[in-house]
Amino acid sequence: MLRIVLAEDSVLLRAGLVELLTRSGHTVTAAVGDAGELARAVDADLPDVVITDVRMPPDHRDEGLRAALALRARHVRLPVLVLSQYVATAYATQLLGGGAGTGGLGYLLKDRVGEVAEFLDALRRVADGRTVIDPEVVRVLLAQQTEDRPLSRLTPREREVLALMAEGLNNQAIAQRLTVTEASVVKHSGNIFMKLDLDPTEGNRRVLAVLAHLRSRPG
């Protein structure tokens, strides 16, 4: 069971999420409608994970995202799952490249909430400290690649493995999704780290791969 602070300015969606999370055995310690309330709720009673919309009052731009980044600067292990109405790769890059914090991070489209099992699984992975990127965001990022970008070095299979890494899947889950052996996934992962010039001794290798993935998008 997770203790969750939820920030969503749509009253109907907020109520629906509270109902879904509660029925799934979690506790929503606060359900708020703007970034200021989000910050106060988290600072007053630190939850296991925060779920927040990107766009919040008063300007409905990126207030929720900025609040999440500020909270992670104060609470470095705080897991945050950000929800977005649209595929906005700049928001995903900003979230994952924020630099502060060591807890889990997630960026999902709101449509994913309707796929209840997948949404709850993603939430659990974020709470467990993993990085989760919506599959549709991954698809868009891969489609944007050009020959002078780092991902052009990867084979089609390595790109598939990287995309599933970005969704937060471990080696066993990737192997099952691609119907290959786990040893094959380990080999492809090693090639990915090498081709993207990632230091295997520096930090969380999967998170670094995701960051390289996002930052290689066209400017």
PDB file of N, CA, C and O in Angstrom, residues 102-162:
ATOM      1  N   THR A 102      16.851  11.469  -6.130  1.00  0.00           N
ATOM      2  CA  THR A 102      17.307  10.125  -6.484  1.00  0.00           C
ATOM      3  C   THR A 102      16.152   9.134  -6.515  1.00  0.00           C
ATOM      4  O   THR A 102      16.364   7.972  -6.797  1.00  0.00           O
ATOM      5  N   GLY A 103      14.947   9.566  -6.215  1.00  0.00           N
ATOM      6  CA  GLY A 103      13.802   8.665  -6.222  1.00  0.00           C
ATOM      7  C   GLY A 103      13.298   8.402  -7.619  1.00  0.00           C
ATOM      8  O   GLY A 103      13.785   8.957  -8.602  1.00  0.00           O
ATOM      9  N   GLY A 104      12.274   7.543  -7.705  1.00  0.00           N
ATOM     10  CA  GLY A 104      11.719   7.179  -8.999  1.00  0.00           C
ATOM     11  C   GLY A 104      11.067   8.351  -9.702  1.00  0.00           C
ATOM     12  O   GLY A 104      10.609   9.310  -9.076  1.00  0.00           O
ATOM     13  N   LEU A 105      11.022   8.257 -11.031  1.00  0.00           N
ATOM     14  CA  LEU A 105      10.400   9.281 -11.862  1.00  0.00           C
ATOM     15  C   LEU A 105       9.553   8.626 -12.938  1.00  0.00           C
ATOM     16  O   LEU A 105       9.954   7.610 -13.514  1.00  0.00           O
ATOM     17  N   GLY A 106       8.407   9.219 -13.218  1.00  0.00           N
ATOM     18  CA  GLY A 106       7.575   8.710 -14.284  1.00  0.00           C
ATOM     19  C   GLY A 106       6.933   9.836 -15.063  1.00  0.00           C
ATOM     20  O   GLY A 106       6.640  10.907 -14.510  1.00  0.00           O
ATOM     21  N   TYR A 107       6.731   9.606 -16.357  1.00  0.00           N
ATOM     22  CA  TYR A 107       6.048  10.570 -17.225  1.00  0.00           C
ATOM     23  C   TYR A 107       5.077   9.776 -18.074  1.00  0.00           C
ATOM     24  O   TYR A 107       5.481   9.008 -18.952  1.00  0.00           O
ATOM     25  N   LEU A 108       3.771   9.919 -17.794  1.00  0.00           N
ATOM     26  CA  LEU A 108       2.751   9.160 -18.495  1.00  0.00           C
ATOM     27  C   LEU A 108       1.704  10.092 -19.089  1.00  0.00           C
ATOM     28  O   LEU A 108       1.422  11.161 -18.532  1.00  0.00           O
ATOM     29  N   LEU A 109       1.114   9.673 -20.193  1.00  0.00           N
ATOM     30  CA  LEU A 109      -0.036  10.370 -20.727  1.00  0.00           C
ATOM     31  C   LEU A 109      -1.265  10.016 -19.890  1.00  0.00           C
ATOM     32  O   LEU A 109      -1.387   8.902 -19.372  1.00  0.00           O
ATOM     33  N   LYS A 110      -2.205  10.968 -19.789  1.00  0.00           N
ATOM     34  CA  LYS A 110      -3.398  10.731 -18.984  1.00  0.00           C
ATOM     35  C   LYS A 110      -4.234   9.575 -19.525  1.00  0.00           C
ATOM     36  O   LYS A 110      -4.942   8.901 -18.763  1.00  0.00           O
ATOM     37  N   ASP A 111      -4.152   9.328 -20.826  1.00  0.00           N
ATOM     38  CA  ASP A 111      -4.895   8.207 -21.397  1.00  0.00           C
ATOM     39  C   ASP A 111      -4.492   6.887 -20.754  1.00  0.00           C
ATOM     40  O   ASP A 111      -5.281   5.929 -20.739  1.00  0.00           O
ATOM     41  N   ARG A 112      -3.262   6.822 -20.241  1.00  0.00           N
ATOM     42  CA  ARG A 112      -2.774   5.581 -19.645  1.00  0.00           C
ATOM     43  C   ARG A 112      -3.548   5.223 -18.386  1.00  0.00           C
ATOM     44  O   ARG A 112      -3.597   4.049 -17.995  1.00  0.00           O
ATOM     45  N   VAL A 113      -4.164   6.210 -17.733  1.00  0.00           N
ATOM     46  CA  VAL A 113      -4.938   5.937 -16.523  1.00  0.00           C
ATOM     47  C   VAL A 113      -6.078   4.972 -16.823  1.00  0.00           C
ATOM     48  O   VAL A 113      -6.453   4.143 -15.993  1.00  0.00           O
ATOM     49  N   GLY A 114      -6.640   5.057 -18.043  1.00  0.00           N
ATOM     50  CA  GLY A 114      -7.725   4.167 -18.429  1.00  0.00           C
ATOM     51  C   GLY A 114      -7.305   2.720 -18.543  1.00  0.00           C
ATOM     52  O   GLY A 114      -8.144   1.818 -18.470  1.00  0.00           O
ATOM     53  N   GLU A 115      -6.008   2.483 -18.738  1.00  0.00           N
ATOM     54  CA  GLU A 115      -5.478   1.124 -18.769  1.00  0.00           C
ATOM     55  C   GLU A 115      -5.012   0.815 -17.349  1.00  0.00           C
ATOM     56  O   GLU A 115      -3.830   0.902 -17.024  1.00  0.00           O
ATOM     57  N   VAL A 116      -5.965   0.459 -16.520  1.00  0.00           N
ATOM     58  CA  VAL A 116      -5.770   0.468 -15.072  1.00  0.00           C
ATOM     59  C   VAL A 116      -4.574  -0.368 -14.627  1.00  0.00           C
ATOM     60  O   VAL A 116      -3.742   0.086 -13.827  1.00  0.00           O
ATOM     61  N   ALA A 117      -4.477  -1.588 -15.117  1.00  0.00           N
ATOM     62  CA  ALA A 117      -3.388  -2.466 -14.679  1.00  0.00           C
ATOM     63  C   ALA A 117      -2.028  -1.868 -15.035  1.00  0.00           C
ATOM     64  O   ALA A 117      -1.101  -1.883 -14.209  1.00  0.00           O
ATOM     65  N   GLU A 118      -1.898  -1.332 -16.254  1.00  0.00           N
ATOM     66  CA  GLU A 118      -0.631  -0.726 -16.673  1.00  0.00           C
ATOM     67  C   GLU A 118      -0.317   0.516 -15.841  1.00  0.00           C
ATOM     68  O   GLU A 118       0.830   0.750 -15.456  1.00  0.00           O
ATOM     69  N   PHE A 119      -1.337   1.331 -15.584  1.00  0.00           N
ATOM     70  CA  PHE A 119      -1.124   2.543 -14.795  1.00  0.00           C
ATOM     71  C   PHE A 119      -0.657   2.204 -13.381  1.00  0.00           C
ATOM     72  O   PHE A 119       0.307   2.782 -12.869  1.00  0.00           O
ATOM     73  N   LEU A 120      -1.328   1.257 -12.737  1.00  0.00           N
ATOM     74  CA  LEU A 120      -0.957   0.893 -11.377  1.00  0.00           C
ATOM     75  C   LEU A 120       0.425   0.248 -11.325  1.00  0.00           C
ATOM     76  O   LEU A 120       1.187   0.455 -10.378  1.00  0.00           O
ATOM     77  N   ASP A 121       0.762  -0.528 -12.363  1.00  0.00           N
ATOM     78  CA  ASP A 121       2.094  -1.127 -12.425  1.00  0.00           C
ATOM     79  C   ASP A 121       3.168  -0.048 -12.575  1.00  0.00           C
ATOM     80  O   ASP A 121       4.208  -0.106 -11.924  1.00  0.00           O
ATOM     81  N   ALA A 122       2.893   0.945 -13.419  1.00  0.00           N
ATOM     82  CA  ALA A 122       3.834   2.052 -13.591  1.00  0.00           C
ATOM     83  C   ALA A 122       4.008   2.817 -12.290  1.00  0.00           C
ATOM     84  O   ALA A 122       5.126   3.209 -11.911  1.00  0.00           O
ATOM     85  N   LEU A 123       2.903   3.056 -11.578  1.00  0.00           N
ATOM     86  CA  LEU A 123       2.973   3.755 -10.300  1.00  0.00           C
ATOM     87  C   LEU A 123       3.834   2.992  -9.311  1.00  0.00           C
ATOM     88  O   LEU A 123       4.664   3.590  -8.598  1.00  0.00           O
ATOM     89  N   ARG A 124       3.667   1.697  -9.256  1.00  0.00           N
ATOM     90  CA  ARG A 124       4.475   0.878  -8.343  1.00  0.00           C
ATOM     91  C   ARG A 124       5.951   0.952  -8.709  1.00  0.00           C
ATOM     92  O   ARG A 124       6.809   1.061  -7.826  1.00  0.00           O
ATOM     93  N   ARG A 125       6.256   0.901  -9.989  1.00  0.00           N
ATOM     94  CA  ARG A 125       7.655   0.969 -10.407  1.00  0.00           C
ATOM     95  C   ARG A 125       8.278   2.313 -10.043  1.00  0.00           C
ATOM     96  O   ARG A 125       9.432   2.381  -9.605  1.00  0.00           O
ATOM     97  N   VAL A 126       7.538   3.390 -10.217  1.00  0.00           N
ATOM     98  CA  VAL A 126       8.042   4.709  -9.822  1.00  0.00           C
ATOM     99  C   VAL A 126       8.271   4.754  -8.322  1.00  0.00           C
ATOM    100  O   VAL A 126       9.311   5.234  -7.842  1.00  0.00           O
ATOM    101  N   ALA A 127       7.309   4.252  -7.548  1.00  0.00           N
ATOM    102  CA  ALA A 127       7.451   4.236  -6.088  1.00  0.00           C
ATOM    103  C   ALA A 127       8.651   3.404  -5.645  1.00  0.00           C
ATOM    104  O   ALA A 127       9.272   3.691  -4.609  1.00  0.00           O
ATOM    105  N   ASP A 128       8.990   2.393  -6.441  1.00  0.00           N
ATOM    106  CA  ASP A 128      10.140   1.537  -6.136  1.00  0.00           C
ATOM    107  C   ASP A 128      11.469   2.144  -6.580  1.00  0.00           C
ATOM    108  O   ASP A 128      12.512   1.504  -6.464  1.00  0.00           O
ATOM    109  N   GLY A 129      11.423   3.369  -7.132  1.00  0.00           N
ATOM    110  CA  GLY A 129      12.660   4.054  -7.495  1.00  0.00           C
ATOM    111  C   GLY A 129      13.075   3.918  -8.938  1.00  0.00           C
ATOM    112  O   GLY A 129      14.207   4.267  -9.290  1.00  0.00           O
ATOM    113  N   ARG A 130      12.172   3.452  -9.790  1.00  0.00           N
ATOM    114  CA  ARG A 130      12.527   3.246 -11.193  1.00  0.00           C
ATOM    115  C   ARG A 130      12.012   4.376 -12.072  1.00  0.00           C
ATOM    116  O   ARG A 130      11.211   5.212 -11.649  1.00  0.00           O
ATOM    117  N   THR A 131      12.507   4.415 -13.300  1.00  0.00           N
ATOM    118  CA  THR A 131      12.122   5.427 -14.269  1.00  0.00           C
ATOM    119  C   THR A 131      11.135   4.826 -15.265  1.00  0.00           C
ATOM    120  O   THR A 131      11.387   3.757 -15.820  1.00  0.00           O
ATOM    121  N   VAL A 132      10.019   5.509 -15.491  1.00  0.00           N
ATOM    122  CA  VAL A 132       8.981   5.010 -16.384  1.00  0.00           C
ATOM    123  C   VAL A 132       8.583   6.121 -17.349  1.00  0.00           C
ATOM    124  O   VAL A 132       8.184   7.201 -16.924  1.00  0.00           O
ATOM    125  N   ILE A 133       8.697   5.851 -18.649  1.00  0.00           N
ATOM    126  CA  ILE A 133       8.293   6.798 -19.679  1.00  0.00           C
ATOM    127  C   ILE A 133       7.159   6.166 -20.481  1.00  0.00           C
ATOM    128  O   ILE A 133       7.208   4.988 -20.829  1.00  0.00           O
ATOM    129  N   ASP A 134       6.132   6.959 -20.774  1.00  0.00           N
ATOM    130  CA  ASP A 134       4.988   6.445 -21.514  1.00  0.00           C
ATOM    131  C   ASP A 134       5.421   5.878 -22.865  1.00  0.00           C
ATOM    132  O   ASP A 134       6.239   6.491 -23.567  1.00  0.00           O
ATOM    133  N   PRO A 135       4.899   4.712 -23.257  1.00  0.00           N
ATOM    134  CA  PRO A 135       5.287   4.110 -24.541  1.00  0.00           C
ATOM    135  C   PRO A 135       5.057   5.029 -25.740  1.00  0.00           C
ATOM    136  O   PRO A 135       5.823   4.997 -26.701  1.00  0.00           O
ATOM    137  N   GLU A 136       4.011   5.848 -25.706  1.00  0.00           N
ATOM    138  CA  GLU A 136       3.741   6.753 -26.825  1.00  0.00           C
ATOM    139  C   GLU A 136       4.798   7.843 -26.923  1.00  0.00           C
ATOM    140  O   GLU A 136       5.200   8.238 -28.020  1.00  0.00           O
ATOM    141  N   VAL A 137       5.282   8.320 -25.777  1.00  0.00           N
ATOM    142  CA  VAL A 137       6.376   9.297 -25.773  1.00  0.00           C
ATOM    143  C   VAL A 137       7.636   8.659 -26.344  1.00  0.00           C
ATOM    144  O   VAL A 137       8.346   9.266 -27.143  1.00  0.00           O
ATOM    145  N   VAL A 138       7.895   7.424 -25.951  1.00  0.00           N
ATOM    146  CA  VAL A 138       9.045   6.696 -26.482  1.00  0.00           C
ATOM    147  C   VAL A 138       8.930   6.555 -27.995  1.00  0.00           C
ATOM    148  O   VAL A 138       9.898   6.767 -28.736  1.00  0.00           O
ATOM    149  N   ARG A 139       7.730   6.205 -28.476  1.00  0.00           N
ATOM    150  CA  ARG A 139       7.524   6.033 -29.919  1.00  0.00           C
ATOM    151  C   ARG A 139       7.820   7.327 -30.667  1.00  0.00           C
ATOM    152  O   ARG A 139       8.484   7.325 -31.713  1.00  0.00           O
ATOM    153  N   VAL A 140       7.331   8.446 -30.152  1.00  0.00           N
ATOM    154  CA  VAL A 140       7.561   9.737 -30.796  1.00  0.00           C
ATOM    155  C   VAL A 140       9.044  10.086 -30.813  1.00  0.00           C
ATOM    156  O   VAL A 140       9.589  10.535 -31.823  1.00  0.00           O
ATOM    157  N   LEU A 141       9.712   9.862 -29.701  1.00  0.00           N
ATOM    158  CA  LEU A 141      11.143  10.174 -29.626  1.00  0.00           C
ATOM    159  C   LEU A 141      11.949   9.348 -30.617  1.00  0.00           C
ATOM    160  O   LEU A 141      12.845   9.856 -31.293  1.00  0.00           O
ATOM    161  N   LEU A 142      11.631   8.072 -30.722  1.00  0.00           N
ATOM    162  CA  LEU A 142      12.351   7.219 -31.658  1.00  0.00           C
ATOM    163  C   LEU A 142      12.092   7.651 -33.093  1.00  0.00           C
ATOM    164  O   LEU A 142      12.986   7.628 -33.939  1.00  0.00           O
ATOM    165  N   ALA A 143      10.867   8.074 -33.379  1.00  0.00           N
ATOM    166  CA  ALA A 143      10.520   8.490 -34.735  1.00  0.00           C
ATOM    167  C   ALA A 143      11.212   9.785 -35.134  1.00  0.00           C
ATOM    168  O   ALA A 143      11.389  10.061 -36.322  1.00  0.00           O
ATOM    169  N   GLN A 144      11.644  10.581 -34.151  1.00  0.00           N
ATOM    170  CA  GLN A 144      12.254  11.871 -34.436  1.00  0.00           C
ATOM    171  C   GLN A 144      13.750  11.779 -34.732  1.00  0.00           C
ATOM    172  O   GLN A 144      14.362  12.763 -35.121  1.00  0.00           O
ATOM    173  N   GLN A 145      14.336  10.622 -34.543  1.00  0.00           N
ATOM    174  CA  GLN A 145      15.786  10.523 -34.656  1.00  0.00           C
ATOM    175  C   GLN A 145      16.282  10.754 -36.080  1.00  0.00           C
ATOM    176  O   GLN A 145      15.648  10.365 -37.052  1.00  0.00           O
ATOM    177  N   THR A 146      17.434  11.410 -36.189  1.00  0.00           N
ATOM    178  CA  THR A 146      18.093  11.625 -37.472  1.00  0.00           C
ATOM    179  C   THR A 146      19.479  10.996 -37.436  1.00  0.00           C
ATOM    180  O   THR A 146      19.955  10.576 -36.393  1.00  0.00           O
ATOM    181  N   GLU A 147      20.129  10.957 -38.584  1.00  0.00           N
ATOM    182  CA  GLU A 147      21.381  10.213 -38.689  1.00  0.00           C
ATOM    183  C   GLU A 147      22.505  10.759 -37.817  1.00  0.00           C
ATOM    184  O   GLU A 147      23.426  10.042 -37.468  1.00  0.00           O
ATOM    185  N   ASP A 148      22.447  12.049 -37.470  1.00  0.00           N
ATOM    186  CA  ASP A 148      23.522  12.617 -36.672  1.00  0.00           C
ATOM    187  C   ASP A 148      23.244  12.534 -35.178  1.00  0.00           C
ATOM    188  O   ASP A 148      23.953  13.133 -34.382  1.00  0.00           O
ATOM    189  N   ARG A 149      22.233  11.784 -34.765  1.00  0.00           N
ATOM    190  CA  ARG A 149      21.893  11.649 -33.361  1.00  0.00           C
ATOM    191  C   ARG A 149      22.457  10.345 -32.804  1.00  0.00           C
ATOM    192  O   ARG A 149      22.637   9.367 -33.537  1.00  0.00           O
ATOM    193  N   PRO A 150      22.729  10.289 -31.472  1.00  0.00           N
ATOM    194  CA  PRO A 150      23.347   9.087 -30.895  1.00  0.00           C
ATOM    195  C   PRO A 150      22.589   7.796 -31.145  1.00  0.00           C
ATOM    196  O   PRO A 150      23.195   6.745 -31.337  1.00  0.00           O
ATOM    197  N   LEU A 151      21.255   7.858 -31.178  1.00  0.00           N
ATOM    198  CA  LEU A 151      20.498   6.626 -31.356  1.00  0.00           C
ATOM    199  C   LEU A 151      20.663   6.013 -32.734  1.00  0.00           C
ATOM    200  O   LEU A 151      20.311   4.866 -32.948  1.00  0.00           O
ATOM    201  N   SER A 152      21.204   6.776 -33.693  1.00  0.00           N
ATOM    202  CA  SER A 152      21.422   6.228 -35.026  1.00  0.00           C
ATOM    203  C   SER A 152      22.477   5.127 -35.004  1.00  0.00           C
ATOM    204  O   SER A 152      22.578   4.349 -35.947  1.00  0.00           O
ATOM    205  N   ARG A 153      23.254   5.056 -33.926  1.00  0.00           N
ATOM    206  CA  ARG A 153      24.278   4.010 -33.809  1.00  0.00           C
ATOM    207  C   ARG A 153      23.675   2.653 -33.448  1.00  0.00           C
ATOM    208  O   ARG A 153      24.348   1.628 -33.559  1.00  0.00           O
ATOM    209  N   LEU A 154      22.441   2.646 -32.973  1.00  0.00           N
ATOM    210  CA  LEU A 154      21.843   1.419 -32.472  1.00  0.00           C
ATOM    211  C   LEU A 154      21.172   0.624 -33.581  1.00  0.00           C
ATOM    212  O   LEU A 154      20.611   1.183 -34.511  1.00  0.00           O
ATOM    213  N   THR A 155      21.220  -0.709 -33.444  1.00  0.00           N
ATOM    214  CA  THR A 155      20.490  -1.584 -34.359  1.00  0.00           C
ATOM    215  C   THR A 155      18.998  -1.503 -34.043  1.00  0.00           C
ATOM    216  O   THR A 155      18.602  -1.044 -32.965  1.00  0.00           O
ATOM    217  N   PRO A 156      18.146  -1.970 -34.960  1.00  0.00           N
ATOM    218  CA  PRO A 156      16.706  -1.972 -34.666  1.00  0.00           C
ATOM    219  C   PRO A 156      16.364  -2.706 -33.373  1.00  0.00           C
ATOM    220  O   PRO A 156      15.515  -2.252 -32.600  1.00  0.00           O
ATOM    221  N   ARG A 157      17.002  -3.845 -33.115  1.00  0.00           N
ATOM    222  CA  ARG A 157      16.718  -4.587 -31.888  1.00  0.00           C
ATOM    223  C   ARG A 157      17.183  -3.811 -30.655  1.00  0.00           C
ATOM    224  O   ARG A 157      16.486  -3.783 -29.630  1.00  0.00           O
ATOM    225  N   GLU A 158      18.337  -3.162 -30.750  1.00  0.00           N
ATOM    226  CA  GLU A 158      18.821  -2.365 -29.617  1.00  0.00           C
ATOM    227  C   GLU A 158      17.894  -1.190 -29.331  1.00  0.00           C
ATOM    228  O   GLU A 158      17.672  -0.825 -28.177  1.00  0.00           O
ATOM    229  N   ARG A 159      17.318  -0.621 -30.388  1.00  0.00           N
ATOM    230  CA  ARG A 159      16.356   0.466 -30.194  1.00  0.00           C
ATOM    231  C   ARG A 159      15.095  -0.051 -29.502  1.00  0.00           C
ATOM    232  O   ARG A 159      14.503   0.647 -28.666  1.00  0.00           O
ATOM    233  N   GLU A 160      14.679  -1.269 -29.846  1.00  0.00           N
ATOM    234  CA  GLU A 160      13.530  -1.864 -29.166  1.00  0.00           C
ATOM    235  C   GLU A 160      13.829  -2.061 -27.684  1.00  0.00           C
ATOM    236  O   GLU A 160      12.984  -1.776 -26.819  1.00  0.00           O
ATOM    237  N   VAL A 161      15.024  -2.556 -27.389  1.00  0.00           N
ATOM    238  CA  VAL A 161      15.407  -2.775 -25.985  1.00  0.00           C
ATOM    239  C   VAL A 161      15.463  -1.448 -25.233  1.00  0.00           C
ATOM    240  O   VAL A 161      14.970  -1.332 -24.105  1.00  0.00           O
ATOM    241  N   LEU A 162      16.035  -0.423 -25.846  1.00  0.00           N
ATOM    242  CA  LEU A 162      16.126   0.886 -25.204  1.00  0.00           C
ATOM    243  C   LEU A 162      14.728   1.455 -24.948  1.00  0.00           C
ATOM    244  O   LEU A 162      14.471   2.033 -23.890  1.00  0.00           O
TER     245      LEU A 162
END
